[in-house]
PDB file of C-alpha atoms and ligand atoms in Angstrom:
ATOM      1  CA  MET A  20      87.169  86.169  85.933  1.00 48.00           C
ATOM      2  CA  MET A  21      89.288  88.091  88.012  1.00 52.00           C
ATOM      3  CA  VAL A  22      91.033  85.781  89.117  1.00 52.00           C
ATOM      4  CA  SER A  23      91.845  84.549  85.692  1.00 62.00           C
ATOM      5  CA  ARG A  24      93.143  88.723  84.917  1.00 65.00           C
ATOM      6  CA  ILE A  25      95.867  88.286  88.004  1.00 61.00           C
ATOM      7  CA  TYR A  26      96.388  84.910  86.589  1.00 64.00           C
ATOM      8  CA  ARG A  27      97.642  86.211  83.516  1.00 69.00           C
ATOM      9  CA  THR A  28      98.820  89.229  84.617  1.00 63.00           C
ATOM     10  CA  ILE A  29     101.147  86.636  86.536  1.00 62.00           C
ATOM     11  CA  LEU A  30     101.982  84.720  83.584  1.00 63.00           C
ATOM     12  CA  PHE A  31     103.184  87.299  81.061  1.00 64.00           C
ATOM     13  CA  ALA A  32     105.265  89.815  83.831  1.00 60.00           C
ATOM     14  CA  ALA A  33     107.166  86.429  84.242  1.00 60.00           C
ATOM     15  CA  TRP A  34     107.568  85.731  80.320  1.00 61.00           C
ATOM     16  CA  PHE A  35     108.611  89.054  79.654  1.00 59.00           C
ATOM     17  CA  SER A  36     110.812  89.169  83.002  1.00 58.00           C
ATOM     18  CA  LEU A  37     112.462  86.032  81.409  1.00 55.00           C
ATOM     19  CA  ILE A  38     113.323  87.931  78.833  1.00 54.00           C
ATOM     20  CA  SER A  39     114.448  90.851  79.929  1.00 54.00           C
ATOM     21  CA  SER A  40     117.098  89.288  82.294  1.00 54.00           C
ATOM     22  CA  ASN A  41     117.801  87.368  78.923  1.00 51.00           C
ATOM     23  CA  CYS A  42     118.509  84.461  81.169  1.00 48.00           C
ATOM     24  CA  PHE A  43     119.478  82.313  77.614  1.00 50.00           C
ATOM     25  CA  ALA A  44     121.921  84.761  76.987  1.00 47.00           C
ATOM     26  CA  SER A  45     125.511  83.034  77.990  1.00 46.00           C
ATOM     27  CA  GLY A  46     128.548  84.953  80.131  1.00 46.00           C
ATOM     28  CA  ALA A  47     128.059  86.598  83.168  1.00 52.00           C
ATOM     29  CA  GLU A  48     125.703  89.472  83.003  1.00 59.00           C
ATOM     30  CA  LYS A  49     126.394  92.596  84.260  1.00 71.00           C
ATOM     31  CA  GLU A  50     124.278  94.421  87.915  1.00 81.00           C
ATOM     32  CA  ILE A  51     122.540  96.517  85.719  1.00 87.00           C
ATOM     33  CA  PRO A  52     122.842 100.252  86.682  1.00 94.00           C
ATOM     34  CA  ARG A  53     119.871 102.529  88.777  1.00 95.00           C
ATOM     35  CA  LYS A  54     117.019 103.734  86.958  1.00 97.00           C
ATOM     36  CA  GLU A  55     113.990 105.407  87.814  1.00 97.00           C
ATOM     37  CA  GLY A  56     111.022 105.790  86.989  1.00 98.00           C
ATOM     38  CA  ILE A  57     107.390 107.519  87.414  1.00 98.00           C
ATOM     39  CA  LEU A  58     104.543 106.127  86.182  1.00 98.00           C
ATOM     40  CA  LEU A  59     101.636 107.615  86.250  1.00 98.00           C
ATOM     41  CA  VAL A  60      98.358 105.563  86.321  1.00 98.00           C
ATOM     42  CA  ALA A  61      94.387 107.577  85.040  1.00 96.00           C
ATOM     43  CA  PHE A  62      91.393 105.695  84.359  1.00 93.00           C
ATOM     44  CA  GLY A  63      91.576 107.516  80.660  1.00 91.00           C
ATOM     45  CA  SER A  64      89.808 109.617  79.197  1.00 88.00           C
ATOM     46  CA  SER A  65      88.388 110.033  74.908  1.00 86.00           C
ATOM     47  CA  GLU A  66      87.469 113.330  75.760  1.00 83.00           C
ATOM     48  CA  LYS A  67      89.718 115.964  73.955  1.00 82.00           C
ATOM     49  CA  SER A  68      88.714 118.893  76.901  1.00 79.00           C
ATOM     50  CA  ALA A  69      90.437 116.069  79.303  1.00 84.00           C
ATOM     51  CA  GLN A  70      94.108 116.187  78.082  1.00 88.00           C
ATOM     52  CA  VAL A  71      93.804 119.397  79.853  1.00 88.00           C
ATOM     53  CA  SER A  72      94.304 118.207  83.335  1.00 90.00           C
ATOM     54  CA  PHE A  73      96.318 114.922  81.950  1.00 93.00           C
ATOM     55  CA  LYS A  74      98.797 117.341  80.971  1.00 93.00           C
ATOM     56  CA  ASN A  75      98.582 119.559  83.848  1.00 93.00           C
ATOM     57  CA  ILE A  76      99.598 116.715  85.988  1.00 95.00           C
ATOM     58  CA  ASP A  77     102.648 115.487  83.814  1.00 97.00           C
ATOM     59  CA  LYS A  78     103.999 118.909  83.908  1.00 97.00           C
ATOM     60  CA  ARG A  79     103.879 119.396  87.526  1.00 97.00           C
ATOM     61  CA  VAL A  80     105.544 115.785  88.373  1.00 98.00           C
ATOM     62  CA  LYS A  81     107.806 116.819  85.848  1.00 98.00           C
ATOM     63  CA  ALA A  82     108.914 119.957  87.268  1.00 98.00           C
ATOM     64  CA  THR A  83     109.085 119.050  91.391  1.00 98.00           C
ATOM     65  CA  TYR A  84     110.897 115.671  90.375  1.00 98.00           C
ATOM     66  CA  PRO A  85     113.298 117.044  87.171  1.00 97.00           C
ATOM     67  CA  GLY A  86     115.321 114.444  85.542  1.00 96.00           C
ATOM     68  CA  ILE A  87     112.814 111.290  86.431  1.00 98.00           C
ATOM     69  CA  PRO A  88     111.592 109.937  83.574  1.00 98.00           C
ATOM     70  CA  VAL A  89     107.219 109.721  83.071  1.00 98.00           C
ATOM     71  CA  ARG A  90     105.422 106.519  81.902  1.00 98.00           C
ATOM     72  CA  TRP A  91     101.527 106.721  81.468  1.00 97.00           C
ATOM     73  CA  ALA A  92      98.642 104.090  81.548  1.00 97.00           C
ATOM     74  CA  TYR A  93      95.324 104.282  80.964  1.00 96.00           C
ATOM     75  CA  THR A  94      93.237 101.830  83.247  1.00 94.00           C
ATOM     76  CA  SER A  95      90.141 101.340  80.669  1.00 93.00           C
ATOM     77  CA  ARG A  96      89.787  99.383  78.468  1.00 93.00           C
ATOM     78  CA  ILE A  97      86.800 100.915  76.833  1.00 94.00           C
ATOM     79  CA  ILE A  98      88.907 103.829  76.470  1.00 94.00           C
ATOM     80  CA  ARG A  99      92.109 102.123  75.415  1.00 96.00           C
ATOM     81  CA  ASP A 100      89.973 100.791  72.739  1.00 96.00           C
ATOM     82  CA  LYS A 101      88.611 103.625  71.342  1.00 95.00           C
ATOM     83  CA  LEU A 102      91.825 106.235  71.675  1.00 94.00           C
ATOM     84  CA  ALA A 103      93.383 102.909  69.535  1.00 95.00           C
ATOM     85  CA  LYS A 104      91.124 103.757  66.686  1.00 95.00           C
ATOM     86  CA  GLN A 105      91.835 107.219  66.473  1.00 93.00           C
ATOM     87  CA  GLY A 106      95.016 106.054  66.426  1.00 94.00           C
ATOM     88  CA  LYS A 107      96.371 107.297  69.245  1.00 93.00           C
ATOM     89  CA  TYR A 108      97.915 103.822  71.687  1.00 94.00           C
ATOM     90  CA  LEU A 109      97.740 104.099  75.530  1.00 94.00           C
ATOM     91  CA  ASP A 110      99.314 101.251  77.073  1.00 97.00           C
ATOM     92  CA  SER A 111      97.801  99.682  79.903  1.00 97.00           C
ATOM     93  CA  PRO A 112      99.350  99.745  83.346  1.00 98.00           C
ATOM     94  CA  GLU A 113     100.524  95.575  82.809  1.00 97.00           C
ATOM     95  CA  THR A 114     102.272  96.838  79.366  1.00 97.00           C
ATOM     96  CA  ALA A 115     103.585  99.820  80.790  1.00 98.00           C
ATOM     97  CA  MET A 116     105.045  98.021  83.688  1.00 98.00           C
ATOM     98  CA  ALA A 117     106.723  95.465  80.911  1.00 97.00           C
ATOM     99  CA  LYS A 118     108.227  97.969  79.009  1.00 98.00           C
ATOM    100  CA  MET A 119     109.599  99.425  81.571  1.00 98.00           C
ATOM    101  CA  GLN A 120     110.865  96.506  82.696  1.00 96.00           C
ATOM    102  CA  ASP A 121     113.140  96.228  79.514  1.00 96.00           C
ATOM    103  CA  GLU A 122     114.028  99.768  79.735  1.00 97.00           C
ATOM    104  CA  GLN A 123     115.824  98.503  82.385  1.00 96.00           C
ATOM    105  CA  PHE A 124     113.800 100.443  84.308  1.00 98.00           C
ATOM    106  CA  THR A 125     115.242  99.235  88.316  1.00 97.00           C
ATOM    107  CA  HIS A 126     112.971 101.467  90.884  1.00 97.00           C
ATOM    108  CA  VAL A 127     109.665 102.708  89.753  1.00 98.00           C
ATOM    109  CA  ALA A 128     107.049 104.710  91.747  1.00 98.00           C
ATOM    110  CA  VAL A 129     103.772 103.845  90.115  1.00 98.00           C
ATOM    111  CA  GLN A 130     101.047 107.118  90.693  1.00 98.00           C
ATOM    112  CA  SER A 131      97.763 106.409  91.022  1.00 98.00           C
ATOM    113  CA  LEU A 132      95.561 109.354  89.565  1.00 97.00           C
ATOM    114  CA  HIS A 133      91.903 107.968  90.546  1.00 97.00           C
ATOM    115  CA  THR A 134      89.657 109.628  93.252  1.00 98.00           C
ATOM    116  CA  ILE A 135      89.019 107.060  95.568  1.00 98.00           C
ATOM    117  CA  GLY A 136      90.744 103.561  96.121  1.00 97.00           C
ATOM    118  CA  GLY A 137      87.956 101.998  93.768  1.00 96.00           C
ATOM    119  CA  ALA A 138      88.086  98.966  91.975  1.00 95.00           C
ATOM    120  CA  GLU A 139      90.921 100.112  89.287  1.00 95.00           C
ATOM    121  CA  PHE A 140      92.599 100.894  92.126  1.00 96.00           C
ATOM    122  CA  HIS A 141      93.246  97.821  93.274  1.00 97.00           C
ATOM    123  CA  ASP A 142      93.371  95.824  89.531  1.00 96.00           C
ATOM    124  CA  LEU A 143      96.321  97.824  89.986  1.00 97.00           C
ATOM    125  CA  ARG A 144      97.612  97.247  93.216  1.00 97.00           C
ATOM    126  CA  ARG A 145      97.199  93.868  91.951  1.00 97.00           C
ATOM    127  CA  THR A 146      99.353  94.321  89.095  1.00 97.00           C
ATOM    128  CA  VAL A 147     102.449  96.044  90.341  1.00 98.00           C
ATOM    129  CA  GLY A 148     101.809  92.927  93.168  1.00 97.00           C
ATOM    130  CA  ALA A 149     101.723  90.351  89.979  1.00 97.00           C
ATOM    131  CA  PHE A 150     105.477  92.785  88.553  1.00 97.00           C
ATOM    132  CA  ARG A 151     107.002  92.637  92.278  1.00 95.00           C
ATOM    133  CA  MET A 152     106.754  89.400  92.315  1.00 94.00           C
ATOM    134  CA  THR A 153     108.985  88.066  89.593  1.00 91.00           C
ATOM    135  CA  GLY A 154     111.665  90.171  90.693  1.00 89.00           C
ATOM    136  CA  GLY A 155     112.107  92.378  87.385  1.00 90.00           C
ATOM    137  CA  PHE A 156     112.340  95.658  89.205  1.00 96.00           C
ATOM    138  CA  LYS A 157     114.374  95.735  92.966  1.00 95.00           C
ATOM    139  CA  SER A 158     111.626  98.457  93.839  1.00 96.00           C
ATOM    140  CA  LEU A 159     108.359  98.751  93.264  1.00 97.00           C
ATOM    141  CA  VAL A 160     106.024 101.333  94.838  1.00 98.00           C
ATOM    142  CA  LEU A 161     102.357 102.589  94.693  1.00 98.00           C
ATOM    143  CA  GLY A 162     100.933 105.629  95.564  1.00 98.00           C
ATOM    144  CA  TYR A 163      97.864 106.255  96.794  1.00 97.00           C
ATOM    145  CA  PRO A 164      94.971 108.248  95.208  1.00 98.00           C
ATOM    146  CA  LEU A 165      93.367 111.541  95.906  1.00 98.00           C
ATOM    147  CA  MET A 166      92.045 110.341  99.235  1.00 98.00           C
ATOM    148  CA  SER A 167      93.282 107.699 101.222  1.00 96.00           C
ATOM    149  CA  THR A 168      94.518 109.035 104.104  1.00 96.00           C
ATOM    150  CA  GLN A 169      92.689 111.736 106.676  1.00 97.00           C
ATOM    151  CA  GLU A 170      95.797 114.068 105.891  1.00 97.00           C
ATOM    152  CA  ASP A 171      94.267 114.310 102.544  1.00 97.00           C
ATOM    153  CA  MET A 172      90.800 114.357 103.150  1.00 97.00           C
ATOM    154  CA  GLU A 173      91.418 117.715 105.101  1.00 98.00           C
ATOM    155  CA  LYS A 174      93.798 118.661 101.790  1.00 98.00           C
ATOM    156  CA  VAL A 175      90.892 117.853  99.265  1.00 98.00           C
ATOM    157  CA  VAL A 176      88.117 119.732 101.399  1.00 98.00           C
ATOM    158  CA  GLU A 177      90.864 122.648 101.354  1.00 98.00           C
ATOM    159  CA  ALA A 178      91.812 122.225  97.577  1.00 98.00           C
ATOM    160  CA  ILE A 179      87.499 122.397  97.133  1.00 98.00           C
ATOM    161  CA  GLU A 180      87.009 125.299  98.849  1.00 98.00           C
ATOM    162  CA  ALA A 181      90.028 126.916  97.233  1.00 98.00           C
ATOM    163  CA  THR A 182      89.048 126.943  94.039  1.00 98.00           C
ATOM    164  CA  ILE A 183      84.807 126.660  93.703  1.00 98.00           C
ATOM    165  CA  PRO A 184      84.575 130.603  92.054  1.00 97.00           C
ATOM    166  CA  ALA A 185      85.092 133.183  94.211  1.00 97.00           C
ATOM    167  CA  LYS A 186      81.179 134.997  92.665  1.00 97.00           C
ATOM    168  CA  ARG A 187      79.559 132.486  94.039  1.00 98.00           C
ATOM    169  CA  SER A 188      78.258 133.174  98.512  1.00 97.00           C
ATOM    170  CA  LYS A 189      77.886 131.517 100.711  1.00 96.00           C
ATOM    171  CA  GLU A 190      73.911 131.165 100.089  1.00 97.00           C
ATOM    172  CA  ASP A 191      74.074 129.273  97.560  1.00 98.00           C
ATOM    173  CA  ALA A 192      75.235 125.732  97.149  1.00 98.00           C
ATOM    174  CA  VAL A 193      77.934 123.908  95.647  1.00 98.00           C
ATOM    175  CA  VAL A 194      76.935 120.850  94.492  1.00 98.00           C
ATOM    176  CA  LEU A 195      80.158 118.173  93.481  1.00 98.00           C
ATOM    177  CA  MET A 196      79.895 115.213  91.742  1.00 98.00           C
ATOM    178  CA  GLY A 197      81.884 112.206  92.033  1.00 98.00           C
ATOM    179  CA  HIS A 198      81.858 109.586  89.748  1.00 97.00           C
ATOM    180  CA  GLY A 199      81.006 106.528  92.068  1.00 97.00           C
ATOM    181  CA  THR A 200      80.874 102.647  92.389  1.00 97.00           C
ATOM    182  CA  HIS A 201      79.697  99.858  93.718  1.00 97.00           C
ATOM    183  CA  HIS A 202      83.282  98.901  95.028  1.00 97.00           C
ATOM    184  CA  PRO A 203      82.726  99.491  99.736  1.00 97.00           C
ATOM    185  CA  ALA A 204      85.399 102.453  98.911  1.00 98.00           C
ATOM    186  CA  ASN A 205      82.407 104.445  97.547  1.00 98.00           C
ATOM    187  CA  ALA A 206      81.614 105.490 101.037  1.00 98.00           C
ATOM    188  CA  PHE A 207      84.892 108.291 100.540  1.00 98.00           C
ATOM    189  CA  TYR A 208      82.159 110.482  99.337  1.00 98.00           C
ATOM    190  CA  ALA A 209      79.957 110.910 101.791  1.00 98.00           C
ATOM    191  CA  ALA A 210      82.982 111.108 104.517  1.00 98.00           C
ATOM    192  CA  LEU A 211      83.933 113.879 102.206  1.00 98.00           C
ATOM    193  CA  MET A 212      80.659 116.048 102.226  1.00 98.00           C
ATOM    194  CA  PHE A 213      80.400 115.649 106.139  1.00 98.00           C
ATOM    195  CA  GLN A 214      83.925 116.802 106.279  1.00 98.00           C
ATOM    196  CA  LEU A 215      83.080 119.543 104.375  1.00 98.00           C
ATOM    197  CA  GLN A 216      79.565 121.102 105.706  1.00 98.00           C
ATOM    198  CA  LEU A 217      81.720 120.910 108.977  1.00 97.00           C
ATOM    199  CA  ASP A 218      83.213 123.702 107.602  1.00 96.00           C
ATOM    200  CA  ASP A 219      80.289 124.874 104.455  1.00 98.00           C
ATOM    201  CA  PRO A 220      76.811 123.421 105.068  1.00 98.00           C
ATOM    202  CA  ASN A 221      76.284 124.187 101.989  1.00 98.00           C
ATOM    203  CA  ILE A 222      78.317 121.962  99.674  1.00 98.00           C
ATOM    204  CA  PHE A 223      76.930 118.470  98.919  1.00 98.00           C
ATOM    205  CA  VAL A 224      78.923 116.054  97.510  1.00 98.00           C
ATOM    206  CA  GLY A 225      77.004 112.963  95.140  1.00 98.00           C
ATOM    207  CA  THR A 226      77.786 110.472  92.728  1.00 98.00           C
ATOM    208  CA  VAL A 227      76.860 109.499  89.349  1.00 97.00           C
ATOM    209  CA  GLU A 228      77.268 105.202  89.943  1.00 97.00           C
ATOM    210  CA  GLY A 229      76.761 105.082  93.623  1.00 97.00           C
ATOM    211  CA  TYR A 230      75.401 107.397  96.878  1.00 98.00           C
ATOM    212  CA  PRO A 231      74.693 109.611  97.281  1.00 98.00           C
ATOM    213  CA  GLU A 232      72.577 110.250  94.174  1.00 98.00           C
ATOM    214  CA  ILE A 233      70.662 113.262  93.029  1.00 98.00           C
ATOM    215  CA  ASP A 234      67.755 112.331  94.325  1.00 98.00           C
ATOM    216  CA  LEU A 235      68.610 112.224  98.038  1.00 98.00           C
ATOM    217  CA  LEU A 236      70.669 115.822  97.479  1.00 98.00           C
ATOM    218  CA  ASN A 237      67.940 117.613  95.585  1.00 98.00           C
ATOM    219  CA  LYS A 238      65.789 116.915  98.607  1.00 98.00           C
ATOM    220  CA  LEU A 239      68.433 118.531 100.376  1.00 98.00           C
ATOM    221  CA  LEU A 240      69.030 121.075  99.074  1.00 98.00           C
ATOM    222  CA  LEU A 241      64.732 121.653  98.991  1.00 98.00           C
ATOM    223  CA  GLU A 242      64.724 121.104 102.700  1.00 98.00           C
ATOM    224  CA  LYS A 243      67.650 123.944 102.680  1.00 97.00           C
ATOM    225  CA  LYS A 244      65.942 126.329 100.618  1.00 98.00           C
ATOM    226  CA  ILE A 245      68.473 126.837  98.372  1.00 98.00           C
ATOM    227  CA  LYS A 246      67.498 129.381  95.435  1.00 98.00           C
ATOM    228  CA  LYS A 247      70.981 128.447  93.375  1.00 98.00           C
ATOM    229  CA  ALA A 248      73.466 126.325  92.988  1.00 98.00           C
ATOM    230  CA  TYR A 249      77.170 125.630  91.609  1.00 98.00           C
ATOM    231  CA  LEU A 250      77.235 122.111  89.646  1.00 98.00           C
ATOM    232  CA  ILE A 251      80.938 121.496  89.612  1.00 98.00           C
ATOM    233  CA  PRO A 252      82.273 117.602  88.423  1.00 98.00           C
ATOM    234  CA  PHE A 253      84.256 115.965  91.854  1.00 98.00           C
ATOM    235  CA  MET A 254      86.494 113.721  88.752  1.00 96.00           C
ATOM    236  CA  SER A 255      89.959 114.497  87.644  1.00 94.00           C
ATOM    237  CA  VAL A 256      89.104 114.876  84.105  1.00 93.00           C
ATOM    238  CA  ALA A 257      85.944 117.074  83.337  1.00 92.00           C
ATOM    239  CA  GLY A 258      84.543 114.932  80.760  1.00 90.00           C
ATOM    240  CA  ASP A 259      81.632 112.799  79.429  1.00 90.00           C
ATOM    241  CA  HIS A 260      79.709 112.772  82.849  1.00 94.00           C
ATOM    242  CA  ALA A 261      79.995 115.987  83.362  1.00 95.00           C
ATOM    243  CA  LYS A 262      79.140 117.590  79.856  1.00 95.00           C
ATOM    244  CA  ASN A 263      75.559 115.009  80.000  1.00 97.00           C
ATOM    245  CA  ASP A 264      74.498 113.781  83.498  1.00 98.00           C
ATOM    246  CA  MET A 265      75.969 116.687  84.545  1.00 98.00           C
ATOM    247  CA  ALA A 266      75.656 119.793  82.679  1.00 98.00           C
ATOM    248  CA  GLY A 267      73.601 118.066  79.320  1.00 97.00           C
ATOM    249  CA  ALA A 268      70.083 118.572  78.008  1.00 96.00           C
ATOM    250  CA  GLU A 269      68.956 115.297  78.867  1.00 97.00           C
ATOM    251  CA  ASP A 270      65.452 115.054  81.490  1.00 97.00           C
ATOM    252  CA  ASP A 271      67.606 112.904  83.778  1.00 97.00           C
ATOM    253  CA  SER A 272      70.491 115.437  83.810  1.00 98.00           C
ATOM    254  CA  TRP A 273      71.486 116.572  87.732  1.00 98.00           C
ATOM    255  CA  LEU A 274      70.903 120.245  85.543  1.00 98.00           C
ATOM    256  CA  SER A 275      68.048 119.134  84.572  1.00 98.00           C
ATOM    257  CA  ILE A 276      66.844 117.929  87.617  1.00 98.00           C
ATOM    258  CA  LEU A 277      68.014 120.504  89.539  1.00 98.00           C
ATOM    259  CA  THR A 278      66.184 122.745  87.523  1.00 98.00           C
ATOM    260  CA  GLU A 279      63.224 121.579  87.926  1.00 98.00           C
ATOM    261  CA  ALA A 280      63.207 121.824  91.045  1.00 98.00           C
ATOM    262  CA  GLY A 281      63.125 125.480  91.090  1.00 98.00           C
ATOM    263  CA  ILE A 282      67.158 125.456  91.341  1.00 98.00           C
ATOM    264  CA  GLU A 283      68.880 127.695  90.083  1.00 98.00           C
ATOM    265  CA  CYS A 284      72.180 126.203  88.631  1.00 98.00           C
ATOM    266  CA  VAL A 285      75.992 126.715  87.450  1.00 98.00           C
ATOM    267  CA  PRO A 286      77.424 124.122  85.362  1.00 98.00           C
ATOM    268  CA  VAL A 287      81.759 124.529  85.747  1.00 97.00           C
ATOM    269  CA  LEU A 288      83.516 122.341  83.418  1.00 96.00           C
ATOM    270  CA  LYS A 289      86.346 121.438  84.790  1.00 95.00           C
ATOM    271  CA  GLY A 290      87.893 118.333  86.107  1.00 95.00           C
ATOM    272  CA  THR A 291      90.129 118.616  89.166  1.00 96.00           C
ATOM    273  CA  ALA A 292      93.108 117.682  87.777  1.00 95.00           C
ATOM    274  CA  GLU A 293      92.765 121.636  86.355  1.00 94.00           C
ATOM    275  CA  PHE A 294      93.947 123.208  89.748  1.00 96.00           C
ATOM    276  CA  GLY A 295      97.512 122.965  91.117  1.00 96.00           C
ATOM    277  CA  GLU A 296      95.433 122.351  94.459  1.00 97.00           C
ATOM    278  CA  PHE A 297      94.444 119.113  94.027  1.00 97.00           C
ATOM    279  CA  VAL A 298      97.365 118.310  91.259  1.00 97.00           C
ATOM    280  CA  ASP A 299      99.964 118.596  94.708  1.00 97.00           C
ATOM    281  CA  ILE A 300      98.297 115.513  96.651  1.00 98.00           C
ATOM    282  CA  TRP A 301      99.158 113.272  93.450  1.00 98.00           C
ATOM    283  CA  VAL A 302     102.263 115.017  93.497  1.00 98.00           C
ATOM    284  CA  GLU A 303     102.709 114.179  97.612  1.00 98.00           C
ATOM    285  CA  HIS A 304     101.720 111.275  97.531  1.00 98.00           C
ATOM    286  CA  VAL A 305     104.493 110.205  94.236  1.00 98.00           C
ATOM    287  CA  GLY A 306     107.138 112.261  96.723  1.00 98.00           C
ATOM    288  CA  GLU A 307     106.169 109.742  99.241  1.00 97.00           C
ATOM    289  CA  SER A 308     107.110 107.234  97.172  1.00 97.00           C
ATOM    290  CA  LEU A 309     110.396 108.520  95.927  1.00 97.00           C
ATOM    291  CA  LYS A 310     111.533 108.539  98.782  1.00 97.00           C
ATOM    292  CA  LYS A 311     110.190 104.886  99.897  1.00 96.00           C
ATOM    293  CA  LEU A 312     112.552 103.726  96.168  1.00 95.00           C
ATOM    294  CA  ALA A 313     115.599 105.927  98.097  1.00 91.00           C
ATOM    295  CA  GLU A 314     116.024 103.850 100.378  1.00 92.00           C
ATOM    296  CA  ASN A 315     115.638 100.388  98.238  1.00 82.00           C
ATOM    297  CA  SER A 316     119.394  99.720  97.061  1.00 74.00           C
TER     298      SER A 316
HETATM  299 CO1   CO B  12      81.819 106.252  84.264  1.00 57.57          CO
END
């Protein structure tokens, strides 16, 4: 399935570069002038509350790199289909890149707004690779997600510590809810918890769809005799997972499970991208890509 997807992407990109390069036109083509652009690629969200996060990123990228046009794409087809039913049309990365080629962008910095380099990021890598092969852009650079290098990890630790509600005391736990994945990059969540705990032993990181699971965190919290916990999403947006899996009323929500265990829970419904501390890390990654673009004439 994956192979056919890549194959389709390449065919589509090749087809698009054929039309956009006007290779059937007669006469000599003029050299296309340099035109830089930024493509921001998020998983996407259909939740209205998530728009705060996306607007914040958009604003900060434009303020930091003024004069460079910014485009958006969502990697999640489910989210795009859902939004299309409401009359909101978001591009896939493939479509967004094809459109940018058609608009004669020559140098593009694609920035992943994902948290870890999981399946979505690797799909994006393949798409970027396919577009590179067609030669439609002079330079196409992909920026890493939030947590990639060790330097990123240290900045994320600082961002988490800086954005924990001020009224939390050190005896209270902070329980972060990451998304989690079957992808090998899931190991980043436990790595993050390790690095956070070197600094603050009562900060925990779990995931909805991977390891560490809530049952393990529950056990660790009880071992440490935690009485109160702040539940905070570790996702760019406080969307469906934060509202339901983390803070929902259902028996299997993290709030219900920990409350049942005798821990007072304080849910915080804010995504990481609502805070400048996290957004700055993605914005810096865009800057690194722009630097690479500048090296290519
Ligand atoms: Co999900």
